[in-house]
Short mmCIF file of C-alpha atoms in Angstrom, two decimals:
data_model
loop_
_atom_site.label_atom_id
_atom_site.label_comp_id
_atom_site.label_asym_id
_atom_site.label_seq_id
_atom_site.Cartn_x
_atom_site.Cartn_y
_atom_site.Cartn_z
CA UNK A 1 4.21 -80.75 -43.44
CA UNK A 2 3.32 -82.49 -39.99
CA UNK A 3 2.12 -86.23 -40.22
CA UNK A 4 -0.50 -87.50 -38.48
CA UNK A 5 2.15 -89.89 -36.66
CA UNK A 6 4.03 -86.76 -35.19
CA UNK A 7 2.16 -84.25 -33.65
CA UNK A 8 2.79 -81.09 -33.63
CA UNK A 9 4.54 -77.99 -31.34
CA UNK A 10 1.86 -75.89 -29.37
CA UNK A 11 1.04 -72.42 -31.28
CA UNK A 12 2.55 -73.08 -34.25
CA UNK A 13 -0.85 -72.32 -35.77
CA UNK A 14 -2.98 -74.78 -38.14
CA UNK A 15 -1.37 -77.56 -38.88
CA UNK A 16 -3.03 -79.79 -41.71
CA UNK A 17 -1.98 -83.40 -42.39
CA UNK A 18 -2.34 -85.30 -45.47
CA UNK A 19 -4.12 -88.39 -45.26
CA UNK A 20 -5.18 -91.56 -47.29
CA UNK A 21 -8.68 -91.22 -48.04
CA UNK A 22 -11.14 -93.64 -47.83
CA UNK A 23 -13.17 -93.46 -51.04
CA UNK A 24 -16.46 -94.52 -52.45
CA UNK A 25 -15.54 -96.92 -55.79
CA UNK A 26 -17.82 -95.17 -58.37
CA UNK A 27 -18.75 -98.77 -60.10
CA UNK A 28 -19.49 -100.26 -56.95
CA UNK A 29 -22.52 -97.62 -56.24
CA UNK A 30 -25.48 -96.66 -58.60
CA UNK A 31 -24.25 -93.16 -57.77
CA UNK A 32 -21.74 -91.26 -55.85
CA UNK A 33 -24.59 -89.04 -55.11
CA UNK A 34 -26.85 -91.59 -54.21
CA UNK A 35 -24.67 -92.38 -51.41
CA UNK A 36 -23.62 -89.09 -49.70
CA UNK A 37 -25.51 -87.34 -46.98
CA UNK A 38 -26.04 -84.29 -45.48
CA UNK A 39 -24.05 -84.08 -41.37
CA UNK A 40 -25.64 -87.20 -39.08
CA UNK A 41 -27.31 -84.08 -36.92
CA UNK A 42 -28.69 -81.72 -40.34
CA UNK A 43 -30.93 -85.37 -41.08
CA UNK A 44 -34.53 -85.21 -40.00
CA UNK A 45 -35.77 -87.88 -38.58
CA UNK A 46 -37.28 -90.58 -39.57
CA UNK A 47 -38.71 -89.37 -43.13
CA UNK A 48 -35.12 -88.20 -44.16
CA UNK A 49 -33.15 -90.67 -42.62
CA UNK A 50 -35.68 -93.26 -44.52
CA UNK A 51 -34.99 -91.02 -48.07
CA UNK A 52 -31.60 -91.79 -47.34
CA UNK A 53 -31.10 -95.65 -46.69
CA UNK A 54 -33.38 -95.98 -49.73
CA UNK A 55 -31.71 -94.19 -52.39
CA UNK A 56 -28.72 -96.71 -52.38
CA UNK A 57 -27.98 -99.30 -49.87
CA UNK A 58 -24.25 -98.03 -49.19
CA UNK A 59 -25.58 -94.98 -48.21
CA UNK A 60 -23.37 -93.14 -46.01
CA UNK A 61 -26.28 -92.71 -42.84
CA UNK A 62 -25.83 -96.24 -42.26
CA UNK A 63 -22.55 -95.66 -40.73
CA UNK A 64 -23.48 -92.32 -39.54
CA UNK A 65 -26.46 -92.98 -38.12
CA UNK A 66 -27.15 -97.01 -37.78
CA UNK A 67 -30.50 -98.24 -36.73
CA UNK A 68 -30.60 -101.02 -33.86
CA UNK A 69 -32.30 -101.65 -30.78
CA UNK A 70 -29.62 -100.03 -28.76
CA UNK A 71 -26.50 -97.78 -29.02
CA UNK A 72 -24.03 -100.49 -28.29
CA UNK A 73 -25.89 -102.50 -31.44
CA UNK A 74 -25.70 -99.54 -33.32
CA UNK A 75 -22.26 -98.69 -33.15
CA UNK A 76 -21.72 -102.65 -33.66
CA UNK A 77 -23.52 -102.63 -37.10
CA UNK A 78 -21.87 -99.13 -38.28
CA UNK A 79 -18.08 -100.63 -37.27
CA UNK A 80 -19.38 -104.10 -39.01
CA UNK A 81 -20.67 -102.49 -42.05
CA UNK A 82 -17.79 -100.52 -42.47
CA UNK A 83 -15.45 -103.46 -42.55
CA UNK A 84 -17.37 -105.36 -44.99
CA UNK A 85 -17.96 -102.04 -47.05
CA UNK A 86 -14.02 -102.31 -47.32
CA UNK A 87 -13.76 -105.83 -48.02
CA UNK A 88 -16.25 -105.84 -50.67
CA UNK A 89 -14.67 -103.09 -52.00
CA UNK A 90 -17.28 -100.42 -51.73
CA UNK A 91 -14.64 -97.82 -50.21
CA UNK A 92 -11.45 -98.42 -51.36
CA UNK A 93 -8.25 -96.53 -49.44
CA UNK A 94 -6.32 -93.82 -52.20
CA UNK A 95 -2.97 -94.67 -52.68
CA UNK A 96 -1.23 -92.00 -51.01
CA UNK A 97 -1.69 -89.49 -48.71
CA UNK A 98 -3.09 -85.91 -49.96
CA UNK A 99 -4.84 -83.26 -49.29
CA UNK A 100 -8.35 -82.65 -50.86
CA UNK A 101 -9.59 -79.40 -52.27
CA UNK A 102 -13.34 -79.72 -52.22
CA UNK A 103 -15.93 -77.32 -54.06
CA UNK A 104 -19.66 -76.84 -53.77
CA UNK A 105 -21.36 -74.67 -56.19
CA UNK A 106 -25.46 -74.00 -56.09
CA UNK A 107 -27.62 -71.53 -54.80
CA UNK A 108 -25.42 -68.60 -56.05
CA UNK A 109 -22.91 -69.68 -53.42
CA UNK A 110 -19.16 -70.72 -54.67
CA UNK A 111 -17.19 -72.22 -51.59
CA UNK A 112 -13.62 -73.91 -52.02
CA UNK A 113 -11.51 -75.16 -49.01
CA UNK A 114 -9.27 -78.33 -47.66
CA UNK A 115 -10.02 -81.18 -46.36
CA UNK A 116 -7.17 -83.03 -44.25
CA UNK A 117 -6.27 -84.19 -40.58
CA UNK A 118 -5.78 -81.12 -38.51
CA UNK A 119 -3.52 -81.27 -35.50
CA UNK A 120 -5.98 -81.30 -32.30
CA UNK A 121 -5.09 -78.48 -29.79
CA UNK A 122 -7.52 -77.23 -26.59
CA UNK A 123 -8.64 -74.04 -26.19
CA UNK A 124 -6.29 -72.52 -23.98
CA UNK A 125 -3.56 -72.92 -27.23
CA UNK A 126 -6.02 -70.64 -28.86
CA UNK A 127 -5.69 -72.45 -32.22
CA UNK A 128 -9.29 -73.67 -32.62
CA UNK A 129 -11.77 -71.44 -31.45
CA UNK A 130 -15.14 -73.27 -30.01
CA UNK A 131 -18.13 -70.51 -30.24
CA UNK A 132 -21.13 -73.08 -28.77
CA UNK A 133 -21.25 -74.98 -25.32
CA UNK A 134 -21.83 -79.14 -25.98
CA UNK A 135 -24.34 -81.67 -24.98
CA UNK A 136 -22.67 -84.57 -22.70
CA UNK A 137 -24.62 -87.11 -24.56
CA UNK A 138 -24.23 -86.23 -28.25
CA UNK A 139 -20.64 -86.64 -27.57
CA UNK A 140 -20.54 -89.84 -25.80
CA UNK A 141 -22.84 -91.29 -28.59
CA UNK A 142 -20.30 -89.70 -31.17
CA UNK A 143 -17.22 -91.16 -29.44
CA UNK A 144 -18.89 -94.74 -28.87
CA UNK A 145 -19.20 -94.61 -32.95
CA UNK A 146 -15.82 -93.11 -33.71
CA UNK A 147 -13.78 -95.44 -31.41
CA UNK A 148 -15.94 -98.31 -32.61
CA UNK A 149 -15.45 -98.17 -36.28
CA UNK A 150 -12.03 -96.59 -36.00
CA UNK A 151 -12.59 -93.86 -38.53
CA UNK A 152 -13.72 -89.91 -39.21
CA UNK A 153 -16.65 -90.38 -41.34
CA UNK A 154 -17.66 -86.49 -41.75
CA UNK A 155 -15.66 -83.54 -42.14
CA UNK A 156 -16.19 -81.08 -39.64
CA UNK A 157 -16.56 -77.51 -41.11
CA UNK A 158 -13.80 -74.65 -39.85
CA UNK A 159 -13.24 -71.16 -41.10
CA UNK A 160 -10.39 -69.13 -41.42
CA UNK A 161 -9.35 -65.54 -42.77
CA UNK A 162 -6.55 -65.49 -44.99
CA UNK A 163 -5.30 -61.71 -46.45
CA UNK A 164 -7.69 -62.26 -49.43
CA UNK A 165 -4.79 -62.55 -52.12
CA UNK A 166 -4.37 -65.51 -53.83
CA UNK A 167 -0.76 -67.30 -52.54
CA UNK A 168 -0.29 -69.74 -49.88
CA UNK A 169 -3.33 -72.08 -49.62
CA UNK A 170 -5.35 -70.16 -51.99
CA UNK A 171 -2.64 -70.13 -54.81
CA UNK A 172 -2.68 -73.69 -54.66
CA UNK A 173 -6.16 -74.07 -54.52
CA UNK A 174 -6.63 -72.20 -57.54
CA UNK A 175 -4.35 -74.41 -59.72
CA UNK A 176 -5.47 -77.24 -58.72
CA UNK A 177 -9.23 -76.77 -59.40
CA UNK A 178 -8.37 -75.86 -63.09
CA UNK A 179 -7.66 -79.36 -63.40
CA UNK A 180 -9.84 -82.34 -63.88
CA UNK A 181 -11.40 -83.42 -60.53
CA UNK A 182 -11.09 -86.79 -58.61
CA UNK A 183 -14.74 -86.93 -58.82
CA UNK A 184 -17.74 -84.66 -59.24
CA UNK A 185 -21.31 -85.09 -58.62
CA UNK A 186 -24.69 -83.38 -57.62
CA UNK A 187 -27.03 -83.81 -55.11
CA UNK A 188 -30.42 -84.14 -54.43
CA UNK A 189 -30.44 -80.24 -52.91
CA UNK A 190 -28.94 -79.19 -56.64
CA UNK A 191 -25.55 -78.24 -55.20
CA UNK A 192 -22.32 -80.04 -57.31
CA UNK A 193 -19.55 -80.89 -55.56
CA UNK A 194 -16.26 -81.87 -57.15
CA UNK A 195 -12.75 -82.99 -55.30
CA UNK A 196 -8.81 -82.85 -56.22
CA UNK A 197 -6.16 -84.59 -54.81
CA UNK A 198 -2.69 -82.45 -53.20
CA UNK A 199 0.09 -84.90 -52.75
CA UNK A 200 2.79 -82.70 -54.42
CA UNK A 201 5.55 -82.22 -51.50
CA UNK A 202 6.01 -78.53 -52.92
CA UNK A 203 2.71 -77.65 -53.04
CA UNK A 204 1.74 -79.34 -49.39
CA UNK A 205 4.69 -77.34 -47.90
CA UNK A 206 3.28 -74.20 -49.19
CA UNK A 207 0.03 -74.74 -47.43
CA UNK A 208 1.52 -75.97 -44.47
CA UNK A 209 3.43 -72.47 -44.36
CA UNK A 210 0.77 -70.55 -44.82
CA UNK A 211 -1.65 -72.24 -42.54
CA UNK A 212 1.17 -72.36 -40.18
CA UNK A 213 -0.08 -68.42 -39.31
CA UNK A 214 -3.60 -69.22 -38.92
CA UNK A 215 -6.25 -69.86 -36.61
CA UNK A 216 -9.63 -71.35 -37.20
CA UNK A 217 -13.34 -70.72 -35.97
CA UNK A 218 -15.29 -74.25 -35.90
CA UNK A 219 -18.37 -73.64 -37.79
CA UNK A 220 -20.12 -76.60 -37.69
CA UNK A 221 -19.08 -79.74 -35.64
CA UNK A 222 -18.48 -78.80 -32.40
CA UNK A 223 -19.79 -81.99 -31.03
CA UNK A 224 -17.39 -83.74 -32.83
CA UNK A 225 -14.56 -81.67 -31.99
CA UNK A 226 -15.27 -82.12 -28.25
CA UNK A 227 -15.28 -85.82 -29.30
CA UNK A 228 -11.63 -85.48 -31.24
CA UNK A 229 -10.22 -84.44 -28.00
CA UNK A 230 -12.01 -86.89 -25.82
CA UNK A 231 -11.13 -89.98 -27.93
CA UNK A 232 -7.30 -88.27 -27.71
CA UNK A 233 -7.14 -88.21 -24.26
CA UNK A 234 -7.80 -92.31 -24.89
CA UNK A 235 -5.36 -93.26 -26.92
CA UNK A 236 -1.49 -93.62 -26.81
CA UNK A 237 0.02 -90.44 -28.09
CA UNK A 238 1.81 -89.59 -30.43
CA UNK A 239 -0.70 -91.41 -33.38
CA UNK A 240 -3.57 -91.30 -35.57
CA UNK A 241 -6.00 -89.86 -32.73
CA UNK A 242 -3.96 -86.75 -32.50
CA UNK A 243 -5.65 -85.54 -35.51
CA UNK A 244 -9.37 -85.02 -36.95
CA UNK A 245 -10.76 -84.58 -40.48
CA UNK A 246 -11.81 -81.08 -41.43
CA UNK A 247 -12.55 -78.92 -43.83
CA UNK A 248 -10.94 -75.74 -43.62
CA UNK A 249 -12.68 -73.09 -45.74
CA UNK A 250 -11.11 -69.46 -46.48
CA UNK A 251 -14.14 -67.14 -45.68
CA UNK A 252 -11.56 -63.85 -46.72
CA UNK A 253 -12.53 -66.02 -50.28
CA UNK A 254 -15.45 -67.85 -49.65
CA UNK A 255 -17.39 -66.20 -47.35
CA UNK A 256 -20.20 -69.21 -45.03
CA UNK A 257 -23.66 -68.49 -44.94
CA UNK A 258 -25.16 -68.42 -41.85
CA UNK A 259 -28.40 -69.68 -40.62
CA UNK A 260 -30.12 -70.15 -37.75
CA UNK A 261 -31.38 -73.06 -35.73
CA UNK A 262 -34.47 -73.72 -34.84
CA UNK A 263 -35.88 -75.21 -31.37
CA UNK A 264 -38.90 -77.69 -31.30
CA UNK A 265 -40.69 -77.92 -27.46
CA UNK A 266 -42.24 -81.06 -27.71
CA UNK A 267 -44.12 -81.28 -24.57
CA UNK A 268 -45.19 -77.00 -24.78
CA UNK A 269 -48.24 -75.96 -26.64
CA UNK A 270 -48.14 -73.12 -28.57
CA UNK A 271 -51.78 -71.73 -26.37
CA UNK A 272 -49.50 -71.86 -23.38
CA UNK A 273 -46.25 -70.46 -24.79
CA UNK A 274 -48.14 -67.39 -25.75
CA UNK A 275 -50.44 -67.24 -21.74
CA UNK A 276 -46.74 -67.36 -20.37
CA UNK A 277 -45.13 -64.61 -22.33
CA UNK A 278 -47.58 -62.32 -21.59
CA UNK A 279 -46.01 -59.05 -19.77
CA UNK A 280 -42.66 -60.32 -20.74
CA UNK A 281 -42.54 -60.13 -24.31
CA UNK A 282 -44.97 -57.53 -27.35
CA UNK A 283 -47.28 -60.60 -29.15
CA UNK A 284 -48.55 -60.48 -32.71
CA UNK A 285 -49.86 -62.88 -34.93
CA UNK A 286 -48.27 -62.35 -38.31
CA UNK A 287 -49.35 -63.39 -41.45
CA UNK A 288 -47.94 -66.29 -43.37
CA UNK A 289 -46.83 -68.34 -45.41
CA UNK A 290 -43.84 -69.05 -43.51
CA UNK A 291 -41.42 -66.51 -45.39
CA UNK A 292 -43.54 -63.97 -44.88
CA UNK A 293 -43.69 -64.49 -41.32
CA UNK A 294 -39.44 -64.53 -41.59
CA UNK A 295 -39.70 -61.49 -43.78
CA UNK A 296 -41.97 -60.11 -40.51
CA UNK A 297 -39.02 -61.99 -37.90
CA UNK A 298 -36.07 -60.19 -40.13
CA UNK A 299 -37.87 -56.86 -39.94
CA UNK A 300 -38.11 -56.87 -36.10
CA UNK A 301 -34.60 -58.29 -35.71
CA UNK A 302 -33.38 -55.31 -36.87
CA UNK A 303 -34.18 -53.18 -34.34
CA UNK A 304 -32.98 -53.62 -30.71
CA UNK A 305 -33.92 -55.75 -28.89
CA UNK A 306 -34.80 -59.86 -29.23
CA UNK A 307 -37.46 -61.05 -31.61
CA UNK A 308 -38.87 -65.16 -32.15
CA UNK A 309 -41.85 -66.30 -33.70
CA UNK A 310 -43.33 -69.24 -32.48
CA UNK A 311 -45.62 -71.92 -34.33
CA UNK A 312 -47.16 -75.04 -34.33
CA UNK A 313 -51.10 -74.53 -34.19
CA UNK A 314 -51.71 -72.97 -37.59
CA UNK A 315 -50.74 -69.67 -37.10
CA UNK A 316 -47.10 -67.34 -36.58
CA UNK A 317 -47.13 -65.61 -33.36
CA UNK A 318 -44.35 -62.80 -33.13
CA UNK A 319 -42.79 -61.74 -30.10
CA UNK A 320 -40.00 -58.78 -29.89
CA UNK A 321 -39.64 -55.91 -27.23
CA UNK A 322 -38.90 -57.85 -24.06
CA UNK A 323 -39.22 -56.38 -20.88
CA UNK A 324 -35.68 -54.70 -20.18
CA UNK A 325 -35.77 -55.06 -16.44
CA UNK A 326 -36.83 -58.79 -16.79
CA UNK A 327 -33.77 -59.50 -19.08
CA UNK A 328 -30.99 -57.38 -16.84
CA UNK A 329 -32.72 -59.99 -13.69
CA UNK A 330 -32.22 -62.91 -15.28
CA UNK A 331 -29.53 -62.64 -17.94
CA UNK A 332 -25.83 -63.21 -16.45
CA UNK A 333 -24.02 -60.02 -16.16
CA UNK A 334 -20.90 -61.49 -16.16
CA UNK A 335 -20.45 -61.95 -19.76
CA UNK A 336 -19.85 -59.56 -22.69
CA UNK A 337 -22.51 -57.21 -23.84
CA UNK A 338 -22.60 -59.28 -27.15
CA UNK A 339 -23.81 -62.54 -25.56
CA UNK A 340 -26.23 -61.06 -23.42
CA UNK A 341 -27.93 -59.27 -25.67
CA UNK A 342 -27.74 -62.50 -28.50
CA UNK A 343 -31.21 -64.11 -28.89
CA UNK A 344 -30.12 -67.79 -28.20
CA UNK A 345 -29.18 -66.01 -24.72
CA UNK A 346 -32.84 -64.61 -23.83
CA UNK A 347 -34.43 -67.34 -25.12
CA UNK A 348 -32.20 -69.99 -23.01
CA UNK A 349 -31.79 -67.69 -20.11
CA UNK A 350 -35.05 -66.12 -19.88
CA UNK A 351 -37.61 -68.18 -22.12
CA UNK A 352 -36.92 -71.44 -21.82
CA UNK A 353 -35.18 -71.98 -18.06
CA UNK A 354 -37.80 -69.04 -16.22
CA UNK A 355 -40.90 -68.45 -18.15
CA UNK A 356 -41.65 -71.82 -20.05
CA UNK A 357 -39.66 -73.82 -17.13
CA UNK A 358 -38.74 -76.12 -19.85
CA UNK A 359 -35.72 -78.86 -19.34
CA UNK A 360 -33.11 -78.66 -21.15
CA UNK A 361 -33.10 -81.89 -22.24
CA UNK A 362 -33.76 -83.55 -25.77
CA UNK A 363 -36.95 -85.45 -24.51
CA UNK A 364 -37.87 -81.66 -23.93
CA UNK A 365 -36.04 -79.71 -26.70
CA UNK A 366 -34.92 -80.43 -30.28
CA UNK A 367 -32.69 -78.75 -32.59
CA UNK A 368 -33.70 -78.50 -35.93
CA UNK A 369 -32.02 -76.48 -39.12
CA UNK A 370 -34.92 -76.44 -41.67
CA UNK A 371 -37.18 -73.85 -40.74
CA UNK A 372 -40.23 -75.62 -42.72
CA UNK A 373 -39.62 -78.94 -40.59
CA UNK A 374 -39.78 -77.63 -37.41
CA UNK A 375 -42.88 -76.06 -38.21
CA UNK A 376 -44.25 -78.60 -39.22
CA UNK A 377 -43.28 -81.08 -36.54
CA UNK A 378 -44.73 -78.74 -34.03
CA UNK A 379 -47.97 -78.94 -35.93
CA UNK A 380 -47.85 -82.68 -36.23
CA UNK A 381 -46.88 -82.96 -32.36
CA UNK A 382 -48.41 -80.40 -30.37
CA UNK A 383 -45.59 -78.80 -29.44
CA UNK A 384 -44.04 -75.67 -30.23
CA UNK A 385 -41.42 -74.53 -32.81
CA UNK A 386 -39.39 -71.52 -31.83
CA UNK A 387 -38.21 -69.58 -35.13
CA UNK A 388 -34.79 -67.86 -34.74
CA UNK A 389 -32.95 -64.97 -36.51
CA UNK A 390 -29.29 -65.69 -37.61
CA UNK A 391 -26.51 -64.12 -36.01
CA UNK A 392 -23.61 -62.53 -38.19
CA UNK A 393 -20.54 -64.28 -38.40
CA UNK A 394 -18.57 -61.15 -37.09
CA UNK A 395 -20.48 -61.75 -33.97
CA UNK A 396 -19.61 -65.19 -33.72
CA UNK A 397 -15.96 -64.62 -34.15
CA UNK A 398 -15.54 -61.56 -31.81
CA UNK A 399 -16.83 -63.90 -28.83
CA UNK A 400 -15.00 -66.56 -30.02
CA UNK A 401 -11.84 -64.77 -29.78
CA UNK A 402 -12.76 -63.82 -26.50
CA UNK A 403 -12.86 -67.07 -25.46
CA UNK A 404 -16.89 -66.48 -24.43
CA UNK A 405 -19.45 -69.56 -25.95
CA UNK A 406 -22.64 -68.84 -27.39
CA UNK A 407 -25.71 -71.25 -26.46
CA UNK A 408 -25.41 -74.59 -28.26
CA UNK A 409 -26.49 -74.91 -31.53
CA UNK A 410 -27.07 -70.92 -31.93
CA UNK A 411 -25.99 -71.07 -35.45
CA UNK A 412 -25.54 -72.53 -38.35
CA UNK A 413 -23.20 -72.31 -41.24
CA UNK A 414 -22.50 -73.15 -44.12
CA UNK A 415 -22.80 -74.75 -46.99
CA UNK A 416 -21.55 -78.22 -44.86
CA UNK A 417 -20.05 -80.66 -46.30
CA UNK A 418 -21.41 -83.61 -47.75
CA UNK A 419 -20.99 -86.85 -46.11
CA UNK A 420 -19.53 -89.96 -47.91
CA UNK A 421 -17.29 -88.10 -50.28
CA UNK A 422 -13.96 -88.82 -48.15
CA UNK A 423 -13.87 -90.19 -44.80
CA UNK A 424 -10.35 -90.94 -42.84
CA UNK A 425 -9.95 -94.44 -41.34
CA UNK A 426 -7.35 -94.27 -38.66
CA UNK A 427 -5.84 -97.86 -39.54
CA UNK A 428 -5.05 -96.26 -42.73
CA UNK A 429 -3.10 -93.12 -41.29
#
């Protein structure tokens, strides 16, 4: 099993560390619960980030997402409130290095998978596959955190396909979670989550084996994989920055869910979104509430073609049936049939950059993953919430493999891991 001091050979596959976790102490907290969160960029802002600082004051989002006049004062106060955390003995470092099964159950959704340091490898090694472009800025802001507080606070989310039997990883994963948990909890959203410990040499050696022959699709966290490498690149090598915490989840087992996210045009009324579609796109208002205007979005998804609805004023405006010889003008043809034809591509390519003319740019554009909150943000704002369709995940992988990116933040998958339940300091490993 590789070490996170000794990095590993290029395609030799996945190659999962074990770590020393840094740990909530449950009497130190009012709950272990109380002090998780959902990813730093799932978080709307301010009402849930407000929810969140309030329902314990060791919340999690204060080192995830610290409030200060500036972004050198906030990564300040996160790497400052992390070190007293410790020497107060709110987190509290495990005793040895493991690995972590983690569960969530809720919803009708069972997902298992592992949560260690996973070697970092670029592209080209074809190890991790990347499906979604990044934003320059997100991942300077996530770097400036990381390399001030020295740590991994959040798992990032990967799948992988195993051969759906249950040896390797998956035999061990099944023993383990018939035993009794390091901790288990439930959250606000209703979903439990429990966690084991792996240190067993026998048992990590299996794993290591097995994920040895893998390679892994990054789900959710691309941001902060682009940050991994970047922080890398930094540091002396070999070390602690050679590796990243994940969770690596068996979707041959535990299949992800996956959702779409949704884009909020602050500065675009929904009167003029519609004026400028005109010609270039069929427009009907659909009836609500909102699911029935997703049951109406679903329906016309199905057939060919691209399909949004757009809100904000009151009402759910549907628009499918582009014009054909406006997408082959402005869509790249130099790309596979599957990403043209993807709606994150017309809407980026077509919608957003030649009919709306709207920056891309976050004082322009936001990205949010409830479809009920960007709704009604666009209402509260003025602006405009464009309502997406999820793509399958057999779509996302087949460009992946291919080395071709969707749009950023096209999709979404999960269920993500909670935040707070084990984070990796880099002191510590």
């Amino acid at each position: 099993m590789s070490t996170p001091g000794r990095a590993g050979k290029a395609g030799q596959g996945l190659q999962l560390a074990p770590f020393r976790g840094l740990r909530y102490v449950p009497e130190r907290v009012g709950s272990i619960a109380a002090v998780t969160s959902p990813p730093y960029d799932v978080v709307v802002r301010p009402d849930g980030l407000r929810h969140l600082e309030t329902a314990d004051p060791h919340n999690i989002v204060r080192l995830i997402l610290p409030q200060a006049a500036s972004a050198a004062d906030r990564h300040r106060l996160a790497a400052e409130t992390l070190r007293r955390w410790q020497d107060e003995q709110v987190l509290a470092p495990d005793p040895e290095p493991a690995l972590y099964v983690y569960e969530q159950r809720g919803g009708g959704i069972l997902q298992r998978g592992l949560i260690g340091a996973l070697r970092l490898s670029p592209r080209e090694e074809g190890v991790v596959l990347p499906h979604e472009d990044v934003m320059p800025h997100i991942v300077e802001d996530r770097a400036a955190l990381m390399r001030g507080t020295g740590a991994n606070l959040e798992p990032l989310l990967f799948s992988y396909r195993g051969n759906g039997s249950a040896t390797g990883a998956a035999a061990v994963i099944d023993r383990v979670t018939a035993t009794p948990p390091l901790l288990s909890t439930t959250t606000d959203d209703g979903y439990a989550h429990r966690l084991w410990s792996i240190t067993d040499p026998d048992d990590l050696e299996l794993i290591g084996k097995d994920l040895s022959q893998q390679h892994a699709l990054i789900a959710d966290g691309h941001h902060r994989w682009a940050t991994y490498l970047r922080l890398r690149a930094e540091q002396p090598s070999p070390g602690p920055w050679d590796f990243g915490l994940v969770l690596l989840v068996d979707t041959a087992r535990y299949p992800l869910r996956v959702r779409a996210i949704h884009r909020l045009l602050h500065r675009l009324p929904v009167a003029e979104a519609l004026a400028a579609v005109e010609g270039v796109f069929r427009v009907r208002t659909v009836d609500g509430p909102l699911p029935a205007a997703l049951d109406a979005l679903a329906e016309a998804s199905e057939e060919p073609g691209n399909a949004f609805v757009l809100a904000g004023d009151g009402r759910f405006h549907l628009l499918d049936r582009p014009d054909p010889a406006l997408l082959a003008r402005l869509v790249p043809a130099d790309r596979p049939e599957a990403w043209r034809s993807l709606d994150a591509t017309v809407l980026h390519s077509v919608l957003l950059e030649h009919v709306w003319r709207v920056p891309d740019d976050p004082e322009y554009i936001g990205y949010i993953h409830e479809t009920a909150a960007a709704v009604k943000q666009a209402e509260r704002h003025g602006g405009t919430a464009v309502l997406m369709h999820p793509v399958k995940e057999d779509v996302v992988r087949e460009l992946a493999e291919q080395g071709v990116t969707m749009p950023r933040k096209s999709t979404s998958f999960g269920p993500k891991p909670a935040t707070g339940l084990v984070l990796r300091s880099l002191a510590l490993n």
